[in-house]
mmCIF file of N, CA and C in Angstrom:
data_model
loop_
_atom_site.group_PDB
_atom_site.id
_atom_site.type_symbol
_atom_site.label_atom_id
_atom_site.label_comp_id
_atom_site.label_asym_id
_atom_site.label_seq_id
_atom_site.Cartn_x
_atom_site.Cartn_y
_atom_site.Cartn_z
ATOM 1 N N UNK B 1 -16.930 -7.174 -27.581
ATOM 2 C CA UNK B 1 -16.266 -7.679 -26.415
ATOM 3 C C UNK B 1 -14.791 -7.909 -26.753
ATOM 4 N N UNK B 2 -13.914 -7.479 -25.856
ATOM 5 C CA UNK B 2 -12.483 -7.589 -26.077
ATOM 6 C C UNK B 2 -11.987 -8.948 -25.604
ATOM 7 N N UNK B 3 -11.185 -9.575 -26.454
ATOM 8 C CA UNK B 3 -10.576 -10.844 -26.069
ATOM 9 C C UNK B 3 -9.315 -10.558 -25.255
ATOM 10 N N UNK B 4 -9.117 -11.349 -24.237
ATOM 11 C CA UNK B 4 -7.935 -11.205 -23.395
ATOM 12 C C UNK B 4 -6.891 -12.190 -23.883
ATOM 13 N N UNK B 5 -5.760 -11.658 -24.231
ATOM 14 C CA UNK B 5 -4.680 -12.527 -24.704
ATOM 15 C C UNK B 5 -3.714 -12.804 -23.559
ATOM 16 N N UNK B 6 -2.799 -13.707 -23.808
ATOM 17 C CA UNK B 6 -1.801 -14.067 -22.790
ATOM 18 C C UNK B 6 -0.940 -12.865 -22.435
ATOM 19 N N UNK B 7 -0.613 -12.022 -23.408
ATOM 20 C CA UNK B 7 0.225 -10.858 -23.122
ATOM 21 C C UNK B 7 -0.513 -9.855 -22.234
ATOM 22 N N UNK B 8 -1.844 -9.729 -22.391
ATOM 23 C CA UNK B 8 -2.621 -8.831 -21.538
ATOM 24 C C UNK B 8 -2.577 -9.294 -20.089
ATOM 25 N N UNK B 9 -2.731 -10.592 -19.882
ATOM 26 C CA UNK B 9 -2.715 -11.097 -18.499
ATOM 27 C C UNK B 9 -1.329 -10.944 -17.897
ATOM 28 N N UNK B 10 -0.271 -11.116 -18.687
ATOM 29 C CA UNK B 10 1.084 -10.921 -18.180
ATOM 30 C C UNK B 10 1.306 -9.473 -17.786
ATOM 31 N N UNK B 11 0.818 -8.540 -18.596
ATOM 32 C CA UNK B 11 0.967 -7.129 -18.271
ATOM 33 C C UNK B 11 0.210 -6.775 -16.999
ATOM 34 N N UNK B 12 -0.958 -7.342 -16.817
ATOM 35 C CA UNK B 12 -1.736 -7.088 -15.604
ATOM 36 C C UNK B 12 -0.984 -7.591 -14.388
ATOM 37 N N UNK B 13 -0.385 -8.756 -14.515
ATOM 38 C CA UNK B 13 0.382 -9.323 -13.411
ATOM 39 C C UNK B 13 1.559 -8.420 -13.069
ATOM 40 N N UNK B 14 2.271 -7.940 -14.073
ATOM 41 C CA UNK B 14 3.419 -7.063 -13.831
ATOM 42 C C UNK B 14 2.982 -5.789 -13.130
ATOM 43 N N UNK B 15 1.837 -5.246 -13.560
ATOM 44 C CA UNK B 15 1.346 -4.017 -12.921
ATOM 45 C C UNK B 15 1.017 -4.280 -11.459
ATOM 46 N N UNK B 16 0.408 -5.412 -11.145
ATOM 47 C CA UNK B 16 0.081 -5.739 -9.765
ATOM 48 C C UNK B 16 1.348 -5.940 -8.939
ATOM 49 N N UNK B 17 2.324 -6.604 -9.517
ATOM 50 C CA UNK B 17 3.581 -6.825 -8.814
ATOM 51 C C UNK B 17 4.249 -5.487 -8.551
ATOM 52 N N UNK B 18 4.281 -4.608 -9.552
ATOM 53 C CA UNK B 18 4.894 -3.294 -9.375
ATOM 54 C C UNK B 18 4.144 -2.481 -8.331
ATOM 55 N N UNK B 19 2.823 -2.562 -8.330
ATOM 56 C CA UNK B 19 2.026 -1.825 -7.346
ATOM 57 C C UNK B 19 2.330 -2.326 -5.939
ATOM 58 N N UNK B 20 2.454 -3.639 -5.783
ATOM 59 C CA UNK B 20 2.774 -4.209 -4.472
ATOM 60 C C UNK B 20 4.171 -3.784 -4.029
ATOM 61 N N UNK B 21 5.117 -3.776 -4.953
ATOM 62 C CA UNK B 21 6.485 -3.365 -4.636
ATOM 63 C C UNK B 21 6.520 -1.888 -4.255
ATOM 64 N N UNK B 22 5.771 -1.050 -4.985
ATOM 65 C CA UNK B 22 5.708 0.370 -4.672
ATOM 66 C C UNK B 22 5.089 0.596 -3.295
ATOM 67 N N UNK B 23 4.083 -0.200 -2.950
ATOM 68 C CA UNK B 23 3.428 -0.085 -1.648
ATOM 69 C C UNK B 23 4.409 -0.426 -0.532
ATOM 70 N N UNK B 24 5.210 -1.477 -0.737
ATOM 71 C CA UNK B 24 6.207 -1.861 0.267
ATOM 72 C C UNK B 24 7.252 -0.766 0.425
ATOM 73 N N UNK B 25 7.682 -0.166 -0.683
ATOM 74 C CA UNK B 25 8.667 0.906 -0.617
ATOM 75 C C UNK B 25 8.128 2.082 0.164
ATOM 76 N N UNK B 26 6.877 2.461 -0.087
ATOM 77 C CA UNK B 26 6.310 3.615 0.610
ATOM 78 C C UNK B 26 6.150 3.331 2.099
ATOM 79 N N UNK B 27 5.850 2.082 2.472
ATOM 80 C CA UNK B 27 5.753 1.728 3.882
ATOM 81 C C UNK B 27 7.111 1.874 4.560
ATOM 82 N N UNK B 28 8.158 1.492 3.890
ATOM 83 C CA UNK B 28 9.493 1.560 4.456
ATOM 84 C C UNK B 28 9.957 3.000 4.634
ATOM 85 N N UNK B 29 9.507 3.898 3.779
ATOM 86 C CA UNK B 29 9.989 5.257 3.814
ATOM 87 C C UNK B 29 9.220 6.152 4.776
ATOM 88 N N UNK B 30 8.120 5.676 5.329
ATOM 89 C CA UNK B 30 7.341 6.494 6.248
ATOM 90 C C UNK B 30 8.084 6.653 7.564
ATOM 91 N N UNK B 31 8.011 7.871 8.094
ATOM 92 C CA UNK B 31 8.631 8.169 9.376
ATOM 93 C C UNK B 31 7.605 8.794 10.302
ATOM 94 N N UNK B 32 7.750 8.533 11.573
ATOM 95 C CA UNK B 32 6.898 9.191 12.558
ATOM 96 C C UNK B 32 7.285 10.660 12.633
ATOM 97 N N UNK B 33 6.332 11.472 12.991
ATOM 98 C CA UNK B 33 6.587 12.903 13.117
ATOM 99 C C UNK B 33 7.672 13.125 14.174
ATOM 100 N N UNK B 34 8.639 13.991 13.858
ATOM 101 C CA UNK B 34 9.710 14.301 14.792
ATOM 102 C C UNK B 34 10.837 13.294 14.790
ATOM 103 N N UNK B 35 10.876 12.442 13.776
ATOM 104 C CA UNK B 35 11.931 11.427 13.685
ATOM 105 C C UNK B 35 12.713 11.581 12.389
ATOM 106 N N UNK B 36 13.879 10.977 12.362
ATOM 107 C CA UNK B 36 14.735 10.968 11.185
ATOM 108 C C UNK B 36 15.210 9.532 10.964
ATOM 109 N N UNK B 37 15.420 9.177 9.706
ATOM 110 C CA UNK B 37 15.932 7.842 9.382
ATOM 111 C C UNK B 37 17.457 7.873 9.419
ATOM 112 N N UNK B 38 18.018 6.882 10.077
ATOM 113 C CA UNK B 38 19.468 6.733 10.131
ATOM 114 C C UNK B 38 19.797 5.309 9.717
ATOM 115 N N UNK B 39 20.747 5.186 8.794
ATOM 116 C CA UNK B 39 21.189 3.880 8.308
ATOM 117 C C UNK B 39 22.495 3.532 8.997
ATOM 118 N N UNK B 40 22.561 2.319 9.552
ATOM 119 C CA UNK B 40 23.681 1.944 10.411
ATOM 120 C C UNK B 40 24.355 0.666 9.911
ATOM 121 N N UNK B 41 25.686 0.674 9.994
ATOM 122 C CA UNK B 41 26.476 -0.513 9.702
ATOM 123 C C UNK B 41 26.628 -0.805 8.225
ATOM 124 N N UNK B 42 27.363 -1.866 7.947
ATOM 125 C CA UNK B 42 27.595 -2.271 6.560
ATOM 126 C C UNK B 42 26.307 -2.717 5.884
ATOM 127 N N UNK B 43 25.396 -3.291 6.657
ATOM 128 C CA UNK B 43 24.126 -3.743 6.080
ATOM 129 C C UNK B 43 23.136 -2.600 5.916
ATOM 130 N N UNK B 44 23.500 -1.412 6.380
ATOM 131 C CA UNK B 44 22.664 -0.207 6.288
ATOM 132 C C UNK B 44 21.258 -0.455 6.856
ATOM 133 N N UNK B 45 21.212 -1.001 8.058
ATOM 134 C CA UNK B 45 19.935 -1.220 8.736
ATOM 135 C C UNK B 45 19.326 0.140 9.061
ATOM 136 N N UNK B 46 18.051 0.283 8.779
ATOM 137 C CA UNK B 46 17.369 1.567 8.937
ATOM 138 C C UNK B 46 16.718 1.661 10.308
ATOM 139 N N UNK B 47 17.006 2.767 11.003
ATOM 140 C CA UNK B 47 16.423 3.053 12.302
ATOM 141 C C UNK B 47 15.642 4.358 12.208
ATOM 142 N N UNK B 48 14.558 4.427 12.949
ATOM 143 C CA UNK B 48 13.768 5.646 13.062
ATOM 144 C C UNK B 48 14.133 6.266 14.413
ATOM 145 N N UNK B 49 14.776 7.422 14.373
ATOM 146 C CA UNK B 49 15.344 8.023 15.575
ATOM 147 C C UNK B 49 14.689 9.379 15.835
ATOM 148 N N UNK B 50 14.223 9.626 17.063
ATOM 149 C CA UNK B 50 13.678 10.949 17.392
ATOM 150 C C UNK B 50 14.738 12.034 17.203
ATOM 151 N N UNK B 51 14.331 13.165 16.675
ATOM 152 C CA UNK B 51 15.265 14.263 16.415
ATOM 153 C C UNK B 51 15.980 14.728 17.676
ATOM 154 N N UNK B 52 15.310 14.646 18.812
ATOM 155 C CA UNK B 52 15.919 15.100 20.068
ATOM 156 C C UNK B 52 17.193 14.325 20.385
ATOM 157 N N UNK B 53 17.276 13.076 19.941
ATOM 158 C CA UNK B 53 18.473 12.275 20.190
ATOM 159 C C UNK B 53 19.706 12.869 19.506
ATOM 160 N N UNK B 54 19.503 13.553 18.389
ATOM 161 C CA UNK B 54 20.638 14.094 17.641
ATOM 162 C C UNK B 54 21.367 15.200 18.393
ATOM 163 N N UNK B 55 20.730 15.771 19.406
ATOM 164 C CA UNK B 55 21.376 16.824 20.193
ATOM 165 C C UNK B 55 22.231 16.250 21.324
ATOM 166 N N UNK B 56 22.127 14.954 21.573
ATOM 167 C CA UNK B 56 22.914 14.334 22.637
ATOM 168 C C UNK B 56 24.377 14.205 22.226
ATOM 169 N N UNK B 57 25.302 14.458 23.160
ATOM 170 C CA UNK B 57 26.737 14.417 22.823
ATOM 171 C C UNK B 57 27.193 13.102 22.203
ATOM 172 N N UNK B 58 26.690 11.959 22.704
ATOM 173 C CA UNK B 58 27.112 10.666 22.146
ATOM 174 C C UNK B 58 26.707 10.534 20.690
ATOM 175 N N UNK B 59 25.505 10.983 20.349
ATOM 176 C CA UNK B 59 25.056 10.930 18.966
ATOM 177 C C UNK B 59 25.875 11.872 18.096
ATOM 178 N N UNK B 60 26.134 13.074 18.584
ATOM 179 C CA UNK B 60 26.924 14.032 17.811
ATOM 180 C C UNK B 60 28.318 13.502 17.539
ATOM 181 N N UNK B 61 28.907 12.878 18.539
ATOM 182 C CA UNK B 61 30.244 12.300 18.363
ATOM 183 C C UNK B 61 30.212 11.182 17.317
ATOM 184 N N UNK B 62 29.226 10.328 17.394
ATOM 185 C CA UNK B 62 29.117 9.219 16.444
ATOM 186 C C UNK B 62 28.890 9.735 15.016
ATOM 187 N N UNK B 63 28.042 10.727 14.877
ATOM 188 C CA UNK B 63 27.785 11.309 13.552
ATOM 189 C C UNK B 63 29.056 11.945 13.006
ATOM 190 N N UNK B 64 29.761 12.706 13.845
ATOM 191 C CA UNK B 64 30.985 13.369 13.390
ATOM 192 C C UNK B 64 32.050 12.366 12.965
ATOM 193 N N UNK B 65 32.196 11.272 13.679
ATOM 194 C CA UNK B 65 33.216 10.282 13.315
ATOM 195 C C UNK B 65 32.797 9.463 12.088
ATOM 196 N N UNK B 66 31.504 9.409 11.803
ATOM 197 C CA UNK B 66 31.027 8.610 10.677
ATOM 198 C C UNK B 66 30.981 9.392 9.362
ATOM 199 N N UNK B 67 31.068 10.698 9.432
ATOM 200 C CA UNK B 67 31.005 11.510 8.217
ATOM 201 C C UNK B 67 32.391 11.610 7.598
ATOM 202 N N UNK B 68 32.424 11.536 6.264
ATOM 203 C CA UNK B 68 33.705 11.627 5.560
ATOM 204 C C UNK B 68 34.285 13.030 5.681
ATOM 205 N N UNK B 69 33.455 14.033 5.485
ATOM 206 C CA UNK B 69 33.870 15.428 5.583
ATOM 207 C C UNK B 69 33.327 16.016 6.876
ATOM 208 N N UNK B 70 33.580 17.283 7.076
ATOM 209 C CA UNK B 70 33.035 17.956 8.243
ATOM 210 C C UNK B 70 31.517 17.929 8.143
ATOM 211 N N UNK B 71 30.854 17.569 9.232
ATOM 212 C CA UNK B 71 29.396 17.478 9.249
ATOM 213 C C UNK B 71 28.817 18.862 9.035
ATOM 214 N N UNK B 72 27.957 18.982 8.065
ATOM 215 C CA UNK B 72 27.338 20.246 7.715
ATOM 216 C C UNK B 72 25.864 20.190 8.066
ATOM 217 N N UNK B 73 25.274 21.344 8.315
ATOM 218 C CA UNK B 73 23.850 21.403 8.631
ATOM 219 C C UNK B 73 23.029 20.904 7.451
ATOM 220 N N UNK B 74 23.483 21.175 6.239
ATOM 221 C CA UNK B 74 22.784 20.726 5.038
ATOM 222 C C UNK B 74 23.220 19.296 4.727
ATOM 223 N N UNK B 75 22.258 18.384 4.702
ATOM 224 C CA UNK B 75 22.554 16.977 4.434
ATOM 225 C C UNK B 75 22.085 16.652 3.018
ATOM 226 N N UNK B 76 22.986 16.115 2.216
ATOM 227 C CA UNK B 76 22.665 15.757 0.831
ATOM 228 C C UNK B 76 22.432 14.264 0.705
ATOM 229 N N UNK B 77 21.561 13.725 1.503
ATOM 230 C CA UNK B 77 21.272 12.301 1.432
ATOM 231 C C UNK B 77 21.002 11.751 2.811
ATOM 232 N N UNK B 78 20.927 10.439 2.894
ATOM 233 C CA UNK B 78 20.596 9.828 4.184
ATOM 234 C C UNK B 78 21.752 9.941 5.177
ATOM 235 N N UNK B 79 21.404 9.932 6.457
ATOM 236 C CA UNK B 79 22.425 9.885 7.505
ATOM 237 C C UNK B 79 22.857 8.425 7.625
ATOM 238 N N UNK B 80 24.134 8.191 7.422
ATOM 239 C CA UNK B 80 24.685 6.842 7.476
ATOM 240 C C UNK B 80 25.782 6.810 8.523
ATOM 241 N N UNK B 81 25.688 5.868 9.440
ATOM 242 C CA UNK B 81 26.687 5.731 10.485
ATOM 243 C C UNK B 81 27.452 4.424 10.296
ATOM 244 N N UNK B 82 28.772 4.513 10.414
ATOM 245 C CA UNK B 82 29.626 3.359 10.164
ATOM 246 C C UNK B 82 29.991 2.654 11.473
ATOM 247 N N UNK B 83 28.999 2.356 12.269
ATOM 248 C CA UNK B 83 29.262 1.609 13.499
ATOM 249 C C UNK B 83 28.433 0.334 13.464
ATOM 250 N N UNK B 84 28.797 -0.659 14.256
ATOM 251 C CA UNK B 84 27.993 -1.884 14.292
ATOM 252 C C UNK B 84 26.584 -1.591 14.821
ATOM 253 N N UNK B 85 25.619 -2.347 14.341
ATOM 254 C CA UNK B 85 24.233 -2.123 14.748
ATOM 255 C C UNK B 85 24.037 -2.349 16.245
ATOM 256 N N UNK B 86 24.739 -3.334 16.819
ATOM 257 C CA UNK B 86 24.567 -3.574 18.257
ATOM 258 C C UNK B 86 25.070 -2.397 19.084
ATOM 259 N N UNK B 87 26.111 -1.717 18.629
ATOM 260 C CA UNK B 87 26.617 -0.527 19.311
ATOM 261 C C UNK B 87 25.585 0.598 19.233
ATOM 262 N N UNK B 88 24.992 0.761 18.052
ATOM 263 C CA UNK B 88 23.984 1.803 17.867
ATOM 264 C C UNK B 88 22.749 1.524 18.726
ATOM 265 N N UNK B 89 22.363 0.277 18.834
ATOM 266 C CA UNK B 89 21.205 -0.080 19.655
ATOM 267 C C UNK B 89 21.469 0.212 21.134
ATOM 268 N N UNK B 90 22.686 -0.003 21.594
ATOM 269 C CA UNK B 90 23.040 0.360 22.970
ATOM 270 C C UNK B 90 22.941 1.873 23.168
ATOM 271 N N UNK B 91 23.403 2.618 22.179
ATOM 272 C CA UNK B 91 23.315 4.071 22.236
ATOM 273 C C UNK B 91 21.858 4.536 22.273
ATOM 274 N N UNK B 92 20.997 3.864 21.528
ATOM 275 C CA UNK B 92 19.572 4.194 21.547
ATOM 276 C C UNK B 92 18.971 3.959 22.934
ATOM 277 N N UNK B 93 19.359 2.873 23.588
ATOM 278 C CA UNK B 93 18.857 2.582 24.933
ATOM 279 C C UNK B 93 19.271 3.673 25.917
ATOM 280 N N UNK B 94 20.523 4.093 25.821
ATOM 281 C CA UNK B 94 21.022 5.157 26.705
ATOM 282 C C UNK B 94 20.281 6.464 26.432
ATOM 283 N N UNK B 95 20.073 6.767 25.145
ATOM 284 C CA UNK B 95 19.378 8.000 24.770
ATOM 285 C C UNK B 95 17.933 7.982 25.272
ATOM 286 N N UNK B 96 17.297 6.836 25.188
ATOM 287 C CA UNK B 96 15.909 6.732 25.648
ATOM 288 C C UNK B 96 15.814 6.988 27.157
ATOM 289 N N UNK B 97 16.766 6.445 27.929
ATOM 290 C CA UNK B 97 16.783 6.672 29.369
ATOM 291 C C UNK B 97 17.063 8.144 29.684
ATOM 292 N N UNK B 98 17.952 8.747 28.917
ATOM 293 C CA UNK B 98 18.356 10.135 29.155
ATOM 294 C C UNK B 98 17.244 11.113 28.856
ATOM 295 N N UNK B 99 16.527 10.885 27.754
ATOM 296 C CA UNK B 99 15.518 11.854 27.314
ATOM 297 C C UNK B 99 14.110 11.486 27.729
ATOM 298 N N UNK B 100 13.896 10.255 28.147
ATOM 299 C CA UNK B 100 12.552 9.767 28.498
ATOM 300 C C UNK B 100 11.589 9.882 27.316
ATOM 301 N N UNK B 101 12.119 9.738 26.098
ATOM 302 C CA UNK B 101 11.293 9.833 24.887
ATOM 303 C C UNK B 101 10.792 8.499 24.486
#
């Protein structure tokens, strides 16, 4: 029979904590089908946005003004918009009314 030492119990605790943290991370990264993650504002609040919204002129304008370089079809990382979150939420409301999505 194996004796359990204090270091074994500490390692088990760390593994459980890491597993819980990994589970939370995976929950945050899940997206609904047909959606894209967009990070908004200085706090980088994450929004799940339907892809159809990206074709709307207001969204295209906001994306173009928020990109440092010319917006390219190939994205090398998350879409980040440098506007206040309340402004983005208003834009989402307008997009929802426009597309009925």
